[in-house]
XYZ file of C-alpha atoms in Angstrom:
576
model
C 30.265 2.507 4.260
C 32.406 -0.777 4.239
C 31.689 -1.268 7.722
C 27.745 -0.497 7.763
C 27.243 -1.945 4.221
C 29.577 -4.731 3.592
C 27.733 -6.337 1.033
C 26.763 -3.351 -1.306
C 30.500 -2.009 -0.924
C 31.697 -5.488 -2.074
C 29.179 -5.596 -4.965
C 30.232 -2.088 -6.035
C 34.024 -3.025 -6.283
C 32.665 -6.091 -8.588
C 30.852 -3.772 -10.793
C 33.744 -1.501 -11.233
C 35.790 -4.556 -12.114
C 33.280 -5.562 -14.686
C 32.740 -2.283 -16.179
C 36.727 -1.632 -16.635
C 37.059 -4.989 -18.484
C 38.814 -4.656 -21.755
C 35.634 -6.129 -23.605
C 33.468 -3.356 -21.978
C 36.029 -0.328 -22.376
C 37.886 -1.105 -25.636
C 41.670 -1.132 -26.096
C 43.407 -0.357 -22.552
C 45.915 2.490 -22.200
C 48.204 2.628 -19.252
C 45.634 4.504 -16.847
C 43.074 1.637 -17.621
C 45.505 -1.122 -16.901
C 46.623 0.521 -13.754
C 42.859 0.622 -12.712
C 42.306 -2.943 -13.776
C 45.258 -4.310 -11.869
C 44.019 -1.913 -8.623
C 40.286 -3.795 -8.775
C 41.972 -7.226 -9.328
C 44.109 -6.331 -6.075
C 40.988 -5.107 -4.073
C 38.930 -8.331 -5.162
C 41.668 -10.669 -4.239
C 42.170 -8.968 -0.785
C 38.118 -8.939 0.027
C 37.883 -12.698 -1.156
C 39.848 -13.561 2.113
C 36.703 -12.285 4.023
C 33.660 -12.276 1.775
C 34.836 -15.388 -0.254
C 30.962 -16.075 -1.347
C 30.353 -12.648 -2.713
C 33.520 -12.191 -4.665
C 33.424 -15.840 -6.331
C 29.697 -15.278 -6.979
C 30.361 -12.152 -8.753
C 33.444 -13.347 -10.819
C 31.446 -16.290 -11.812
C 28.625 -14.272 -13.208
C 30.879 -11.753 -15.079
C 32.701 -14.606 -16.387
C 29.043 -16.304 -17.695
C 28.195 -13.070 -19.146
C 31.527 -12.213 -20.973
C 31.636 -15.787 -22.255
C 28.034 -15.308 -23.606
C 28.940 -12.017 -25.460
C 28.693 -12.024 -29.318
C 31.679 -10.052 -30.712
C 32.782 -8.808 -34.340
C 36.126 -8.217 -35.585
C 39.792 -8.958 -34.444
C 40.150 -6.207 -32.064
C 36.833 -7.036 -30.121
C 38.090 -11.114 -30.020
C 41.235 -9.729 -28.525
C 39.733 -7.788 -25.917
C 37.397 -10.779 -25.094
C 40.276 -13.022 -24.534
C 42.204 -10.362 -22.440
C 39.001 -10.168 -20.092
C 38.591 -13.690 -19.694
C 42.271 -13.891 -18.609
C 42.028 -11.013 -16.110
C 38.723 -12.618 -14.622
C 40.311 -16.272 -14.357
C 43.677 -14.742 -13.154
C 41.604 -12.940 -10.367
C 39.496 -16.101 -9.591
C 42.953 -18.170 -9.493
C 44.153 -15.849 -7.130
C 41.009 -15.740 -4.933
C 40.910 -19.515 -4.500
C 44.694 -19.693 -3.763
C 44.031 -17.552 -0.714
C 41.783 -20.130 0.666
C 42.666 -22.886 3.344
C 43.094 -26.280 1.750
C 39.815 -28.192 1.718
C 37.971 -25.634 4.006
C 34.965 -24.527 2.080
C 31.379 -24.444 3.695
C 28.287 -25.789 2.080
C 27.330 -22.583 0.327
C 31.102 -21.932 -1.013
C 30.784 -25.669 -2.433
C 27.603 -24.643 -4.248
C 29.376 -21.699 -5.686
C 32.237 -23.871 -6.960
C 30.217 -26.198 -8.517
C 28.625 -23.180 -10.548
C 31.919 -22.118 -11.527
C 33.263 -25.483 -12.483
C 31.293 -25.830 -16.047
C 32.725 -22.235 -17.036
C 36.271 -23.246 -16.294
C 36.006 -26.712 -17.802
C 34.571 -25.149 -20.831
C 38.004 -23.560 -21.581
C 39.684 -26.715 -21.013
C 37.292 -28.711 -23.178
C 37.028 -26.566 -26.205
C 40.647 -25.947 -26.552
C 41.691 -25.691 -30.585
C 45.141 -26.413 -31.931
C 46.250 -23.208 -33.785
C 43.923 -20.509 -32.244
C 46.328 -17.846 -31.168
C 44.299 -17.220 -27.754
C 43.243 -20.815 -26.881
C 46.381 -22.103 -25.564
C 46.798 -19.285 -22.968
C 42.999 -19.626 -21.902
C 43.425 -23.075 -21.437
C 46.466 -22.831 -19.434
C 44.734 -19.882 -17.260
C 41.594 -22.131 -16.877
C 44.098 -25.093 -15.749
C 45.503 -22.871 -12.875
C 41.852 -21.837 -11.542
C 40.988 -25.721 -11.927
C 43.961 -26.633 -9.572
C 43.490 -23.684 -6.901
C 39.849 -24.809 -7.135
C 40.810 -28.659 -6.404
C 43.272 -27.360 -3.523
C 40.288 -25.504 -1.690
C 37.733 -27.973 -2.563
C 38.777 -31.282 -4.020
C 35.780 -33.310 -3.271
C 33.521 -31.091 -5.509
C 35.979 -31.695 -8.268
C 36.872 -34.998 -7.824
C 33.117 -35.888 -7.781
C 32.669 -34.461 -11.181
C 35.306 -36.911 -12.310
C 33.897 -39.833 -10.595
C 30.379 -39.159 -11.819
C 31.815 -39.301 -15.308
C 33.994 -42.538 -14.451
C 30.467 -44.099 -13.312
C 28.401 -42.791 -16.304
C 31.160 -44.690 -18.684
C 31.366 -48.124 -17.016
C 27.869 -48.445 -17.947
C 28.127 -46.812 -21.372
C 27.517 -49.137 -24.382
C 28.527 -46.527 -26.851
C 31.993 -46.833 -28.354
C 32.703 -43.029 -29.009
C 32.309 -41.709 -25.569
C 32.887 -38.184 -23.976
C 36.082 -38.361 -22.119
C 36.591 -34.703 -21.587
C 36.012 -34.652 -17.689
C 38.485 -37.588 -17.276
C 40.997 -35.438 -18.574
C 40.647 -33.084 -15.562
C 42.431 -35.647 -13.868
C 45.576 -34.043 -14.926
C 45.211 -30.591 -13.850
C 43.873 -31.120 -10.199
C 45.992 -30.726 -6.901
C 46.673 -34.265 -5.555
C 48.611 -35.340 -2.777
C 49.638 -39.003 -1.908
C 46.036 -39.808 -0.308
C 44.089 -38.347 -3.043
C 46.472 -39.802 -5.839
C 45.765 -43.148 -4.018
C 42.226 -42.311 -4.118
C 42.363 -42.009 -7.928
C 44.550 -45.340 -8.384
C 41.708 -47.039 -6.238
C 38.735 -45.796 -8.175
C 40.578 -46.727 -11.510
C 41.279 -50.070 -10.118
C 37.803 -50.802 -9.442
C 36.294 -49.369 -12.473
C 38.922 -49.937 -15.317
C 37.799 -53.232 -16.562
C 34.040 -51.979 -17.062
C 35.226 -48.769 -19.413
C 35.527 -48.692 -23.213
C 38.603 -48.643 -24.815
C 38.791 -44.707 -25.271
C 38.145 -44.071 -21.636
C 40.775 -46.673 -20.609
C 43.214 -44.758 -22.669
C 42.218 -41.407 -21.388
C 42.477 -42.717 -17.874
C 45.976 -44.169 -18.514
C 47.335 -40.967 -19.895
C 45.731 -38.922 -17.550
C 46.707 -40.730 -14.268
C 50.638 -40.275 -15.243
C 49.859 -36.649 -15.419
C 48.270 -36.866 -12.172
C 51.381 -38.378 -10.699
C 53.755 -35.780 -11.531
C 51.446 -33.152 -10.091
C 51.696 -34.884 -6.851
C 55.569 -35.375 -7.182
C 56.271 -32.004 -8.003
C 53.913 -30.454 -5.604
C 54.419 -32.817 -2.744
C 58.002 -33.865 -3.111
C 58.615 -34.767 0.155
C 55.834 -37.246 0.549
C 57.002 -39.320 -2.581
C 60.880 -39.303 -1.044
C 59.088 -40.760 2.099
C 57.383 -43.607 0.185
C 60.791 -44.891 -0.441
C 61.844 -44.238 3.162
C 58.569 -46.018 4.721
C 56.826 -47.737 1.927
C 53.061 -47.802 2.100
C 51.591 -51.230 1.336
C 48.066 -50.108 0.489
C 49.659 -47.745 -2.378
C 51.851 -50.682 -3.509
C 49.315 -52.941 -3.515
C 46.655 -50.677 -5.568
C 49.628 -49.762 -8.082
C 50.456 -53.470 -8.840
C 46.606 -54.424 -9.436
C 46.723 -51.286 -12.024
C 49.863 -52.301 -13.156
C 48.483 -56.087 -13.922
C 45.386 -54.749 -15.538
C 46.669 -52.336 -18.014
C 49.433 -55.033 -18.815
C 46.603 -57.428 -20.015
C 44.863 -54.301 -21.623
C 48.187 -53.889 -23.589
C 47.925 -56.860 -26.129
C 48.990 -54.963 -29.041
C 52.005 -52.822 -30.052
C 49.657 -49.690 -30.364
C 48.242 -50.212 -26.697
C 51.753 -51.066 -25.414
C 53.092 -47.490 -26.897
C 50.128 -46.137 -24.753
C 50.473 -47.948 -21.437
C 54.183 -48.228 -20.885
C 54.698 -44.537 -19.494
C 51.978 -45.241 -17.109
C 53.429 -48.880 -16.397
C 56.926 -47.439 -15.190
C 55.253 -45.020 -12.949
C 53.161 -47.901 -11.199
C 56.310 -49.989 -10.968
C 58.135 -47.170 -9.257
C 55.334 -46.819 -6.681
C 56.133 -50.302 -5.585
C 59.483 -50.182 -4.000
C 59.404 -53.504 -2.415
C 58.476 -55.267 -5.696
C 61.445 -53.695 -7.495
C 63.446 -54.836 -4.585
C 62.306 -58.514 -4.606
C 62.795 -58.163 -8.497
C 66.353 -57.486 -8.141
C 66.838 -60.786 -6.089
C 66.819 -64.175 -8.324
C 64.131 -65.878 -5.973
C 61.172 -63.364 -7.015
C 57.940 -65.222 -7.163
C 56.064 -66.061 -10.256
C 53.435 -62.982 -9.720
C 56.375 -60.557 -10.710
C 57.134 -62.342 -14.082
C 55.091 -59.769 -16.073
C 57.049 -56.766 -14.426
C 60.247 -58.401 -15.358
C 58.912 -59.125 -18.865
C 57.967 -55.415 -18.964
C 61.613 -54.156 -18.147
C 62.923 -56.610 -20.584
C 61.028 -55.388 -23.364
C 61.541 -51.900 -22.467
C 65.418 -52.419 -22.811
C 64.748 -53.967 -25.750
C 62.768 -51.457 -27.514
C 65.241 -48.585 -26.194
C 68.046 -50.073 -28.102
C 65.760 -50.395 -31.629
C 65.286 -54.185 -31.273
C 62.045 -54.255 -30.832
C 61.006 -54.049 -34.530
C 58.571 -50.972 -33.821
C 59.650 -47.489 -34.101
C 56.572 -46.512 -32.050
C 57.721 -48.881 -29.304
C 61.112 -47.196 -29.351
C 59.562 -43.719 -28.774
C 57.465 -45.116 -25.728
C 60.401 -46.875 -24.400
C 62.588 -43.499 -24.513
C 59.359 -41.751 -22.979
C 59.009 -44.540 -20.122
C 62.884 -44.358 -19.374
C 62.837 -40.677 -19.045
C 60.047 -40.836 -16.576
C 62.197 -43.327 -14.592
C 65.007 -41.239 -14.516
C 63.021 -38.122 -13.635
C 61.277 -39.858 -10.666
C 64.580 -41.261 -9.391
C 65.960 -37.764 -8.818
C 63.198 -37.458 -6.270
C 64.580 -40.310 -4.237
C 67.569 -39.667 -1.907
C 70.843 -41.719 -2.880
C 70.915 -42.579 0.784
C 67.661 -44.803 0.564
C 70.086 -47.039 -1.626
C 66.954 -47.875 -3.808
C 67.097 -50.595 -6.540
C 65.334 -47.864 -9.006
C 68.934 -46.419 -9.018
C 70.200 -49.778 -10.458
C 67.311 -49.647 -12.974
C 68.231 -46.115 -14.252
C 72.115 -46.962 -14.535
C 70.962 -50.068 -16.917
C 69.134 -48.118 -19.231
C 70.840 -44.364 -19.256
C 73.456 -44.936 -21.870
C 71.055 -46.242 -24.352
C 68.500 -43.508 -23.786
C 70.980 -40.546 -24.174
C 72.410 -42.336 -27.000
C 68.594 -42.407 -28.616
C 67.923 -38.714 -27.597
C 71.246 -36.802 -27.974
C 72.417 -38.177 -31.374
C 73.332 -35.534 -33.527
C 73.580 -37.470 -36.848
C 69.956 -38.867 -36.047
C 67.882 -36.380 -34.049
C 65.146 -38.059 -32.050
C 61.786 -37.199 -33.707
C 58.236 -38.386 -33.455
C 57.211 -36.834 -36.551
C 56.411 -33.251 -37.788
C 53.907 -32.154 -35.195
C 55.918 -33.234 -32.489
C 58.822 -31.088 -32.195
C 57.750 -29.210 -29.104
C 56.902 -32.567 -27.134
C 60.341 -34.000 -28.199
C 62.239 -30.970 -27.157
C 60.375 -31.316 -23.789
C 61.125 -34.700 -23.344
C 65.018 -34.170 -24.332
C 64.946 -31.316 -21.436
C 63.479 -33.634 -18.865
C 66.266 -36.157 -19.693
C 69.120 -33.589 -19.651
C 68.026 -32.235 -16.391
C 67.330 -35.607 -14.835
C 70.767 -36.861 -16.136
C 72.423 -33.857 -14.486
C 70.731 -34.640 -11.011
C 71.745 -37.708 -11.242
C 75.407 -37.344 -12.091
C 76.434 -33.439 -12.545
C 79.754 -34.661 -13.311
C 78.945 -36.765 -16.627
C 79.260 -33.914 -19.017
C 78.460 -36.256 -22.263
C 75.146 -34.455 -22.935
C 76.767 -30.948 -22.446
C 79.558 -31.643 -25.095
C 76.837 -32.869 -27.867
C 74.373 -30.027 -27.125
C 77.251 -27.268 -26.821
C 78.848 -28.527 -30.425
C 78.223 -25.862 -33.068
C 77.614 -28.634 -35.754
C 74.609 -29.973 -33.523
C 71.161 -29.607 -34.520
C 69.628 -25.974 -33.266
C 67.304 -28.121 -31.344
C 70.151 -29.295 -29.042
C 70.980 -25.812 -28.486
C 67.726 -24.708 -27.335
C 67.444 -27.991 -24.964
C 70.739 -26.996 -23.303
C 69.895 -23.555 -22.649
C 66.327 -24.451 -21.351
C 67.493 -27.207 -19.180
C 70.047 -24.974 -17.585
C 67.375 -22.400 -17.047
C 65.294 -25.159 -15.206
C 68.339 -26.334 -13.116
C 68.534 -22.795 -11.873
C 64.796 -21.879 -11.470
C 63.594 -25.313 -10.253
C 65.992 -26.723 -7.327
C 63.593 -27.503 -4.262
C 65.650 -30.991 -3.152
C 68.741 -30.487 -0.803
C 70.362 -33.205 -2.971
C 69.881 -31.818 -6.378
C 73.302 -30.427 -7.731
C 73.475 -26.765 -8.230
C 74.193 -24.723 -11.334
C 77.485 -23.693 -10.262
C 78.747 -27.145 -11.251
C 78.785 -26.312 -14.915
C 79.930 -22.572 -14.517
C 83.138 -24.178 -16.684
C 80.855 -23.762 -19.841
C 80.463 -20.039 -19.490
C 82.827 -19.362 -22.366
C 80.901 -21.673 -24.809
C 77.349 -20.109 -23.599
C 79.021 -16.671 -24.211
C 79.990 -17.678 -27.893
C 76.740 -19.335 -28.376
C 74.901 -15.913 -27.449
C 77.223 -13.912 -29.712
C 76.579 -16.200 -32.813
C 72.752 -16.475 -32.086
C 72.544 -12.822 -31.862
C 74.394 -12.381 -35.171
C 72.356 -14.931 -37.188
C 69.161 -12.905 -35.636
C 70.689 -9.791 -36.643
C 71.242 -11.142 -40.344
C 67.412 -12.483 -40.425
C 66.131 -9.412 -39.554
C 68.292 -7.062 -41.694
C 65.226 -6.173 -43.681
C 64.134 -4.353 -40.468
C 65.512 -1.062 -38.798
C 69.430 -1.436 -38.533
C 70.938 -2.132 -35.251
C 73.239 0.473 -33.604
C 76.854 -0.601 -34.141
C 78.768 -1.734 -31.102
C 81.808 -0.021 -29.847
C 83.194 -3.414 -28.821
C 85.538 -4.295 -31.559
C 86.035 -7.880 -30.251
C 82.087 -8.215 -30.732
C 82.189 -6.646 -34.131
C 84.890 -9.175 -34.998
C 82.830 -12.206 -33.907
C 79.627 -10.765 -35.815
C 81.646 -10.458 -38.934
C 83.351 -13.904 -38.565
C 80.189 -15.666 -38.507
C 79.926 -17.940 -41.681
C 76.661 -19.222 -42.962
C 76.473 -22.003 -45.360
C 73.010 -20.722 -46.679
C 70.686 -17.813 -46.653
C 68.899 -17.599 -43.654
C 65.199 -18.495 -43.952
C 62.111 -17.053 -42.036
C 61.858 -20.475 -40.369
C 65.695 -20.242 -39.240
C 65.139 -16.866 -38.201
C 62.371 -17.702 -35.976
C 64.211 -20.658 -34.443
C 67.281 -18.373 -33.785
C 65.046 -15.710 -32.150
C 63.668 -18.710 -29.594
C 67.189 -19.688 -28.690
C 68.283 -15.951 -28.359
C 65.169 -15.331 -25.926
C 66.191 -18.368 -23.903
C 69.918 -17.302 -23.797
C 68.609 -13.945 -22.457
C 66.524 -15.585 -20.042
C 69.338 -17.469 -18.937
C 71.725 -14.502 -18.234
C 68.577 -12.938 -16.229
C 68.247 -16.181 -14.120
C 71.855 -16.369 -13.348
C 74.400 -13.592 -14.542
C 77.220 -15.691 -12.624
C 77.055 -18.369 -15.349
C 77.642 -15.812 -18.153
C 80.375 -13.858 -16.238
C 82.619 -17.010 -14.764
C 86.024 -16.457 -16.486
C 88.403 -18.464 -14.521
C 92.157 -18.403 -15.529
C 91.522 -15.638 -18.092
C 93.506 -12.392 -18.287
C 92.333 -8.986 -16.992
C 91.770 -7.667 -20.572
C 90.247 -10.833 -21.873
C 87.494 -10.971 -18.917
C 86.773 -7.047 -19.701
C 86.437 -7.525 -23.201
C 84.194 -10.823 -22.587
C 81.960 -8.808 -20.110
C 81.888 -5.714 -22.586
C 80.524 -8.132 -25.519
C 77.879 -9.709 -23.544
C 76.434 -6.500 -22.433
C 76.607 -4.415 -25.511
C 75.042 -7.518 -27.211
C 71.929 -7.173 -24.566
C 72.025 -3.504 -24.860
C 71.640 -3.747 -28.617
C 68.505 -5.784 -27.888
C 66.752 -3.254 -25.867
C 65.231 -0.657 -28.526
C 64.337 -3.330 -30.833
C 60.323 -3.277 -30.811
C 59.999 -6.071 -33.411
C 61.853 -8.497 -31.226
C 58.968 -8.828 -28.705
C 59.530 -10.469 -25.379
C 63.526 -10.204 -26.253
C 63.586 -6.695 -25.856
C 61.963 -6.777 -22.534
C 64.164 -9.640 -21.214
C 67.193 -8.054 -22.262
C 66.404 -4.625 -20.067
C 65.624 -7.378 -17.020
C 68.994 -9.018 -17.549
C 70.770 -5.877 -17.976
C 69.501 -4.852 -14.414
C 70.342 -7.925 -12.976
C 73.798 -7.556 -14.389
C 73.958 -4.170 -12.841
C 73.326 -5.592 -9.270
C 76.493 -4.539 -7.008
C 77.278 -8.334 -6.464
C 76.936 -8.907 -10.332
C 79.233 -6.021 -11.307
C 82.159 -7.071 -8.907
C 82.115 -10.192 -11.311
C 82.492 -8.140 -14.524
C 86.354 -8.020 -13.878
C 87.109 -9.676 -10.538
C 90.434 -8.178 -10.714
C 89.333 -4.614 -11.591
C 85.593 -4.027 -11.177
C 85.270 -0.690 -11.103
C 87.692 0.280 -13.998
C 85.636 -2.399 -16.163
C 82.284 -1.022 -15.050
C 82.973 2.637 -15.920
C 84.726 1.728 -19.003
C 81.738 -0.569 -20.213
C 79.243 2.193 -19.017
């Protein structure tokens, strides 16, 4: 049938996929989940040969599901799961297409799909339990869409920008400008965005200008993180047209930033634009630079002043911190062999930056609703400082200290996980540089587990461990006050991060240099026993699953040898 009637066969698979969505069949069991996954794989494979048919079918299904009227929490969850399944399938189908290779009919299909995807991005509501996941999934689809058909996506952005240049209203819709931060851009495409912004910036109203400023900075990181080699080459062979465009936009936003509030908004983009001008930063390091560079020099002076708290504005200090973290992060994508003056800029601010972000006596905070963003900023700073100088252990000591805020511990563990899982550049140092902190990390794991156990004592009791050392550690924990629900939740997040860290690199937690045989045996037993205790706890959510994954990795032959290098098999059988 597939050979004789391909269209009918593909349509049959699409229909089966539609009929087995949770919104149609209700709560899924194991059998229906497997069947849905099988249908997804079929459509992804078929899309390589019948792309138009599959994308058209999935777009229609998504439209129909989006228009369904539902009642009740269960129905809402099934709708959300269905939308996620459809968008995940779409993303994988689109990702299988060659870059910028679509025919006219396929481009028309993409234009039909685009409004459906943008709907999830534009209608995102803070606090909705499903909205964040749906938005992330939609952003993934948009990214894949822009890989295979950049022009269709960018034309929507360009059209909106053009409309806004002639718009007389003060309250303008900037949703389509926000798409800039989610699309796939390489060096040429990012340059196109800069050029278009330079051309239209002055004609835009303030809300549109602020939106462009914010989203261009996000687009820069999309480029750098997906095409790191292109950015690295920029410092080996500077591009005059890129630098010219970046300098023009720097001057435009510098003129725009006439108030403190506007400076706060533009500084993170300004530092990026300066980074894109390697020859200009080189000239500025000399005393003979011309007057056209004065505004760049003044910008850097104001940045340093604000970072040290001498600007008279808390908001400027916070914006300076963000801009300086961006500078440090961008510098890690440049090889030290290129002898860039950017490294001198980094050295001039990094001590003050770490003093601001990693001060246990005065934790960095931009307000009650910004904790997640603050931690992301600290993680970026931590990882960047490690990549710049892996042997400077100042931030490690601060974040490991038991007296430091729990936020610092969370930042440390997540930073280490990022160092392990995201290290594509040859000159980035590897995680083995910090294996010396394994003892402190094991202790953090034991103490965090103890706090979570105490906080969850109203639930089913944990099985007692056979490890006396582990029991002693648990009973010796001292708490200044009764653990609140909020404390328990934060400790659960830290525990999950620690378990993920073990899963990512078990060697980090098994490193025991200079320890005696019995000490090594005991520390490994404590680690494994702690993970085993987490496995049966259904009320722990993701922690239980991650604990199983970590135990599987720890039981790989190469990991078992590290349980106790002096007596691996004896330790293995004893702990088993």
